[in-house]
Amino acid sequence: MKNAVYAQSGGVTAVINASAYGAIVAALESRDIGRVFAGVNGIKGILNEELFDLTDEKRSEIERIPYTPGAVFGSCRTKLEKEEDFERLFKVFDAHSVGYFFYNGGNDSMDTAYKIHRKALEMNFPLRVAGVPKTVDNDLLLTDHCPGYGSAAKFTAISIREATRDLKSMYSDSTKVFIMESMGRHAGWLTASAALAGIDQLQGPQIILLPEVAFNQETFLRRVEEVIKADGYCSIVASEALKGSDGNYLSTAGYYDAFGNIQLGNIGQYLERLVRENLKCKVHVALPDYLQRSSRHIASLIDWQEAIEVGAFAVKEVLRGKSGFMVSIDRTCDRPYLKELKCVDLSQVANGTKPLPEDFISEDGFYVSDSFLSYARPLIQGEAPNLFLHGLPIYENMAKVKVRKRL
Amino acid sequence: MKNAVYAQSGGVTAVINASAYGAIVAALESRDIGRVFAGVNGIKGILNEELFDLTDEKRSEIERIPYTPGAVFGSCRTKLEKEEDFERLFKVFDAHSVGYFFYNGGNDSMDTAYKIHRKALEMNFPLRVAGVPKTVDNDLLLTDHCPGYGSAAKFTAISIREATRDLKSMYSDSTKVFIMESMGRHAGWLTASAALAGIDQLQGPQIILLPEVAFNQETFLRRVEEVIKADGYCSIVASEALKGSDGNYLSTAGYYDAFGNIQLGNIGQYLERLVRENLKCKVHVALPDYLQRSSRHIASLIDWQEAIEVGAFAVKEVLRGKSGFMVSIDRTCDRPYLKELKCVDLSQVANGTKPLPEDFISEDGFYVSDSFLSYARPLIQGEAPNLFLHGLPIYENMAKVKVRKRL
């Protein structure tokens, strides 16, 4: 009987641990899986033979995993590039009789999972590989949406709804413009979710700046002016990845990361200055940063539940003999929201990204369309339960016993 | 029978509307008060004879007031300076038979309330005035703490607890330092509250930079380095109002507001650059801004309840004949937390501020003391209830009928 490894990779979401919980509990409950391991810091720790053995972990602590933000086993941004990395990986898997591998991540991680799957076939290594999707960016291909997105969208919508009420209270003789910067390097999905705040009552931002729409200083300032004239105040959500008509990022932090990607940032400050100097009014800026993807306390119930399901589904499908797939969410109805889980080929998901479709953007480019709202609304429904003690959410406190190294 | 005016002033808190609710319902229920008005945008609207008449407002909407962030009747930063302002104010009060005035705000607002009280005595205008305290800054004199502080503290503690879990997941090969900027122009109360996240389990920031402690670049960088060496990552909460040993603000937004105060800001970016360039590691920065004071969805139950109580208590005391006071919270026991409401002279509260006491700061100046934790812990207990519909909190939607102008 083979053992299983579950591991986390890439930027976290508020519900990545719900997927961990789904996969781990399904594996622990299965009679076809031996021991259940978790990679320490994803593939990075596995290469170093660092595995937590969860088989004898206290069940009461396992039950707390889906209530915990961050990545309970640690994440990484490591990529497998060299031939010897794969050889090392299979050596580790062999030493610990690992026959099942579940990788929970976004684009890069699905690429890693795909490469491992292919290499295993090539090298005749008996391994079944499944990708468990996760990203607040919501830009994975071949799935209606990604676990993690709904919760980040819910945080974004609620935060801007609250901040807009704040702004509305203050504008008579103080701040007239509020700008909230949103994560989302490649696509505007998360920025767009701010529009959900505007459903029901006029509580949301009046302007949403998506990275899919080239930024034009003049039309932007004119729009802000119009909104202030009409409503007295202007609430704005802006993507960190705004580009000018020349295709260059509008604002960057001024340095490059380890992978040579320019570090984005400070779009809020950039716009603040633009508005303050041109329209002569007081502007406030918020940058939630990690708060936007880690706010487990206000996670979406639908998202949380689906995150558990995709984790468990990956295990079930692998045990049915499948390999080289990612679990995908297939929406079958908008109202009421219904979905089915499916398997899609990792080869078709790896490294691709799904931009915000054009018909999800309003005609003037300063907002989203009604079709986007119909799409996104089901994903923020319900409030995931929390465990509170003495006024603070409590998280898992597992023993996290590491397996004895054999190599 | 005289009418009553309730009004809101200054920056909002997550529970200022709970105080509005307390005062308004107490006034509506009283047989000694005629009609119940609310000032539109505080004193600013009152001077312009803009009053909402709440007497016939739907009770179901009144019940939603304490579930709503922002200031439901609008706030202002207007100060009463000129003699004719006071004359105008009493003219408006006289025209609408106002005999009771409740002003809900912070330092400046208590000063305004005090001036109105004094002027009324001077001019023999029959008016009873009460100050209802509110500020996330927690720096009002003669009260153990201020309504609004507990909720902002709870948001701060939970947010940094979540973000620190995020950082802890990522540090193995990505971000090693996370910096969250905190509001608090005059005192470190709110910044200090981040330490509550560290109670129970090691989940909080390792460094807290208070405005009461002069910032020293070298000792700061050394401390960050030590923390990274010990834990692998470093989570920091920094006050927006940090000063160097020369007493000057470390970082400002580079312009002045309408009152000639230098606009603070960007301390996060300032520290980010410092750490990145000196310690050569990836740093993330968050700036919650309005989110920190408006996050009604995660308000403290104790704070919410006390906010309702101080509003109602103000009405009860005024009806007993008192005037010229602010409601104060007198803590009678730490564990279990017990308190009594009292009245303190507005003259003694007006314009003063209460700094964070020295014994609430750790000896090395990079954290808080245990006495601070004992002080702050009761204030974040419990979760204030929310009304959710379709995944979003719902707020009041009052008719807000304005009184007919008579002047």
PDB file of C-alpha atoms in Angstrom, chain A residues 153-287:
ATOM      1  CA  ALA A 153     -13.588  38.713  -3.529  1.00  0.00           C
ATOM      2  CA  LYS A 154     -15.778  38.722  -0.430  1.00  0.00           C
ATOM      3  CA  PHE A 155     -13.087  40.515   1.598  1.00  0.00           C
ATOM      4  CA  THR A 156     -12.622  43.027  -1.222  1.00  0.00           C
ATOM      5  CA  ALA A 157     -16.346  43.715  -1.598  1.00  0.00           C
ATOM      6  CA  ILE A 158     -17.010  44.014   2.145  1.00  0.00           C
ATOM      7  CA  SER A 159     -13.937  46.174   2.735  1.00  0.00           C
ATOM      8  CA  ILE A 160     -14.777  48.653   0.005  1.00  0.00           C
ATOM      9  CA  ARG A 161     -18.422  48.627   1.112  1.00  0.00           C
ATOM     10  CA  GLU A 162     -17.345  49.614   4.618  1.00  0.00           C
ATOM     11  CA  ALA A 163     -14.750  52.117   3.444  1.00  0.00           C
ATOM     12  CA  THR A 164     -17.224  53.714   1.058  1.00  0.00           C
ATOM     13  CA  ARG A 165     -19.625  54.268   3.969  1.00  0.00           C
ATOM     14  CA  ASP A 166     -16.696  55.861   5.795  1.00  0.00           C
ATOM     15  CA  LEU A 167     -15.908  58.115   2.850  1.00  0.00           C
ATOM     16  CA  LYS A 168     -19.592  59.007   2.499  1.00  0.00           C
ATOM     17  CA  SER A 169     -19.546  60.151   6.138  1.00  0.00           C
ATOM     18  CA  MET A 170     -16.486  62.342   5.727  1.00  0.00           C
ATOM     19  CA  TYR A 171     -16.733  63.972   2.323  1.00  0.00           C
ATOM     20  CA  SER A 172     -18.718  67.036   3.352  1.00  0.00           C
ATOM     21  CA  ASP A 173     -15.597  68.821   4.581  1.00  0.00           C
ATOM     22  CA  SER A 174     -12.760  66.296   4.441  1.00  0.00           C
ATOM     23  CA  THR A 175     -11.723  63.331   2.272  1.00  0.00           C
ATOM     24  CA  LYS A 176     -13.526  63.242  -1.082  1.00  0.00           C
ATOM     25  CA  VAL A 177     -11.727  60.386  -2.794  1.00  0.00           C
ATOM     26  CA  PHE A 178     -10.803  56.957  -1.477  1.00  0.00           C
ATOM     27  CA  ILE A 179      -8.591  54.584  -3.458  1.00  0.00           C
ATOM     28  CA  MET A 180      -8.098  50.928  -2.601  1.00  0.00           C
ATOM     29  CA  GLU A 181      -5.352  49.023  -4.379  1.00  0.00           C
ATOM     30  CA  SER A 182      -6.139  45.416  -5.316  1.00  0.00           C
ATOM     31  CA  MET A 183      -3.892  42.420  -5.936  1.00  0.00           C
ATOM     32  CA  GLY A 184      -3.933  40.671  -9.303  1.00  0.00           C
ATOM     33  CA  ARG A 185      -0.804  40.729 -11.374  1.00  0.00           C
ATOM     34  CA  HIS A 186      -2.106  39.208 -14.572  1.00  0.00           C
ATOM     35  CA  ALA A 187      -5.854  39.732 -14.646  1.00  0.00           C
ATOM     36  CA  GLY A 188      -8.552  41.932 -13.192  1.00  0.00           C
ATOM     37  CA  TRP A 189     -10.727  39.255 -11.587  1.00  0.00           C
ATOM     38  CA  LEU A 190     -10.038  40.306  -8.017  1.00  0.00           C
ATOM     39  CA  THR A 191     -10.191  44.032  -8.700  1.00  0.00           C
ATOM     40  CA  ALA A 192     -13.501  43.492 -10.479  1.00  0.00           C
ATOM     41  CA  SER A 193     -14.961  41.760  -7.434  1.00  0.00           C
ATOM     42  CA  ALA A 194     -15.143  45.125  -5.659  1.00  0.00           C
ATOM     43  CA  ALA A 195     -18.263  45.783  -7.763  1.00  0.00           C
ATOM     44  CA  LEU A 196     -20.124  43.156  -5.741  1.00  0.00           C
ATOM     45  CA  ALA A 197     -20.260  45.771  -2.963  1.00  0.00           C
ATOM     46  CA  GLY A 198     -22.567  47.825  -5.147  1.00  0.00           C
ATOM     47  CA  ILE A 199     -25.287  45.215  -5.417  1.00  0.00           C
ATOM     48  CA  ASP A 200     -28.525  45.841  -3.439  1.00  0.00           C
ATOM     49  CA  GLN A 201     -27.823  49.364  -2.271  1.00  0.00           C
ATOM     50  CA  LEU A 202     -25.466  51.998  -3.623  1.00  0.00           C
ATOM     51  CA  GLN A 203     -22.609  51.050  -1.323  1.00  0.00           C
ATOM     52  CA  GLY A 204     -19.761  50.244  -3.651  1.00  0.00           C
ATOM     53  CA  PRO A 205     -17.004  51.985  -5.531  1.00  0.00           C
ATOM     54  CA  GLN A 206     -18.069  54.184  -8.427  1.00  0.00           C
ATOM     55  CA  ILE A 207     -14.893  53.519 -10.383  1.00  0.00           C
ATOM     56  CA  ILE A 208     -13.019  50.257 -10.925  1.00  0.00           C
ATOM     57  CA  LEU A 209      -9.696  50.391 -12.739  1.00  0.00           C
ATOM     58  CA  LEU A 210      -8.932  47.053 -14.371  1.00  0.00           C
ATOM     59  CA  PRO A 211      -5.554  46.015 -15.764  1.00  0.00           C
ATOM     60  CA  GLU A 212      -7.330  44.925 -18.953  1.00  0.00           C
ATOM     61  CA  VAL A 213      -8.209  48.556 -19.742  1.00  0.00           C
ATOM     62  CA  ALA A 214      -5.406  50.927 -20.746  1.00  0.00           C
ATOM     63  CA  PHE A 215      -5.254  53.788 -18.252  1.00  0.00           C
ATOM     64  CA  ASN A 216      -5.783  57.264 -19.598  1.00  0.00           C
ATOM     65  CA  GLN A 217      -5.045  60.084 -17.210  1.00  0.00           C
ATOM     66  CA  GLU A 218      -7.421  62.607 -18.716  1.00  0.00           C
ATOM     67  CA  THR A 219     -10.498  60.428 -19.048  1.00  0.00           C
ATOM     68  CA  PHE A 220      -9.850  59.086 -15.559  1.00  0.00           C
ATOM     69  CA  LEU A 221      -9.628  62.530 -13.973  1.00  0.00           C
ATOM     70  CA  ARG A 222     -12.692  63.662 -15.887  1.00  0.00           C
ATOM     71  CA  ARG A 223     -14.622  60.662 -14.599  1.00  0.00           C
ATOM     72  CA  VAL A 224     -13.559  61.257 -10.993  1.00  0.00           C
ATOM     73  CA  GLU A 225     -14.643  64.863 -11.326  1.00  0.00           C
ATOM     74  CA  GLU A 226     -18.042  63.833 -12.714  1.00  0.00           C
ATOM     75  CA  VAL A 227     -18.587  61.327  -9.910  1.00  0.00           C
ATOM     76  CA  ILE A 228     -17.694  63.873  -7.217  1.00  0.00           C
ATOM     77  CA  LYS A 229     -20.050  66.355  -8.855  1.00  0.00           C
ATOM     78  CA  ALA A 230     -22.885  63.825  -8.848  1.00  0.00           C
ATOM     79  CA  ASP A 231     -22.365  62.071  -5.493  1.00  0.00           C
ATOM     80  CA  GLY A 232     -20.049  64.371  -3.558  1.00  0.00           C
ATOM     81  CA  TYR A 233     -17.393  61.688  -3.161  1.00  0.00           C
ATOM     82  CA  CYS A 234     -15.622  59.069  -5.255  1.00  0.00           C
ATOM     83  CA  SER A 235     -14.658  55.567  -4.159  1.00  0.00           C
ATOM     84  CA  ILE A 236     -12.151  53.792  -6.403  1.00  0.00           C
ATOM     85  CA  VAL A 237     -10.662  50.305  -6.560  1.00  0.00           C
ATOM     86  CA  ALA A 238      -7.550  50.033  -8.707  1.00  0.00           C
ATOM     87  CA  SER A 239      -5.546  47.025  -9.835  1.00  0.00           C
ATOM     88  CA  GLU A 240      -1.890  46.989  -8.824  1.00  0.00           C
ATOM     89  CA  ALA A 241      -1.122  46.086 -12.438  1.00  0.00           C
ATOM     90  CA  LEU A 242      -2.563  49.089 -14.286  1.00  0.00           C
ATOM     91  CA  LYS A 243      -0.887  49.809 -17.595  1.00  0.00           C
ATOM     92  CA  GLY A 244      -0.789  52.896 -19.765  1.00  0.00           C
ATOM     93  CA  SER A 245      -1.690  52.872 -23.455  1.00  0.00           C
ATOM     94  CA  ASP A 246       1.989  52.110 -24.162  1.00  0.00           C
ATOM     95  CA  GLY A 247       1.555  48.753 -22.396  1.00  0.00           C
ATOM     96  CA  ASN A 248       3.928  49.673 -19.570  1.00  0.00           C
ATOM     97  CA  TYR A 249       3.006  49.394 -15.916  1.00  0.00           C
ATOM     98  CA  LEU A 250       1.858  52.731 -14.544  1.00  0.00           C
ATOM     99  CA  SER A 251       3.577  52.332 -11.221  1.00  0.00           C
ATOM    100  CA  THR A 252       6.210  49.941  -9.947  1.00  0.00           C
ATOM    101  CA  ALA A 253       8.079  49.596  -6.698  1.00  0.00           C
ATOM    102  CA  GLY A 254      11.259  50.325  -8.609  1.00  0.00           C
ATOM    103  CA  TYR A 255      13.053  46.992  -8.302  1.00  0.00           C
ATOM    104  CA  TYR A 256      13.014  43.432  -9.607  1.00  0.00           C
ATOM    105  CA  ASP A 257      12.300  40.203  -7.755  1.00  0.00           C
ATOM    106  CA  ALA A 258      14.413  37.046  -7.797  1.00  0.00           C
ATOM    107  CA  PHE A 259      12.739  35.855 -11.030  1.00  0.00           C
ATOM    108  CA  GLY A 260      13.467  39.108 -12.821  1.00  0.00           C
ATOM    109  CA  ASN A 261       9.839  40.265 -12.643  1.00  0.00           C
ATOM    110  CA  ILE A 262       9.429  43.949 -11.959  1.00  0.00           C
ATOM    111  CA  GLN A 263       7.899  44.380  -8.518  1.00  0.00           C
ATOM    112  CA  LEU A 264       4.521  46.097  -8.803  1.00  0.00           C
ATOM    113  CA  GLY A 265       3.218  48.494  -6.238  1.00  0.00           C
ATOM    114  CA  ASN A 266       2.201  51.912  -5.092  1.00  0.00           C
ATOM    115  CA  ILE A 267      -0.509  52.393  -7.706  1.00  0.00           C
ATOM    116  CA  GLY A 268      -2.626  53.851  -4.890  1.00  0.00           C
ATOM    117  CA  GLN A 269      -0.039  56.528  -4.143  1.00  0.00           C
ATOM    118  CA  TYR A 270       0.360  57.189  -7.847  1.00  0.00           C
ATOM    119  CA  LEU A 271      -3.351  57.813  -8.314  1.00  0.00           C
ATOM    120  CA  GLU A 272      -3.623  59.721  -5.031  1.00  0.00           C
ATOM    121  CA  ARG A 273      -1.102  62.245  -6.194  1.00  0.00           C
ATOM    122  CA  LEU A 274      -2.732  62.523  -9.600  1.00  0.00           C
ATOM    123  CA  VAL A 275      -6.155  63.243  -8.106  1.00  0.00           C
ATOM    124  CA  ARG A 276      -4.926  65.517  -5.318  1.00  0.00           C
ATOM    125  CA  GLU A 277      -2.808  67.689  -7.563  1.00  0.00           C
ATOM    126  CA  ASN A 278      -5.324  67.945 -10.375  1.00  0.00           C
ATOM    127  CA  LEU A 279      -8.644  68.025  -8.551  1.00  0.00           C
ATOM    128  CA  LYS A 280      -7.377  69.688  -5.361  1.00  0.00           C
ATOM    129  CA  CYS A 281      -9.141  67.458  -2.910  1.00  0.00           C
ATOM    130  CA  LYS A 282      -8.187  65.213  -0.024  1.00  0.00           C
ATOM    131  CA  VAL A 283      -7.576  61.586  -0.964  1.00  0.00           C
ATOM    132  CA  HIS A 284      -7.127  58.506   1.210  1.00  0.00           C
ATOM    133  CA  VAL A 285      -5.378  55.338   0.027  1.00  0.00           C
ATOM    134  CA  ALA A 286      -5.608  51.762   1.302  1.00  0.00           C
ATOM    135  CA  LEU A 287      -3.402  48.845   0.354  1.00  0.00           C
TER     136      LEU A 287
END
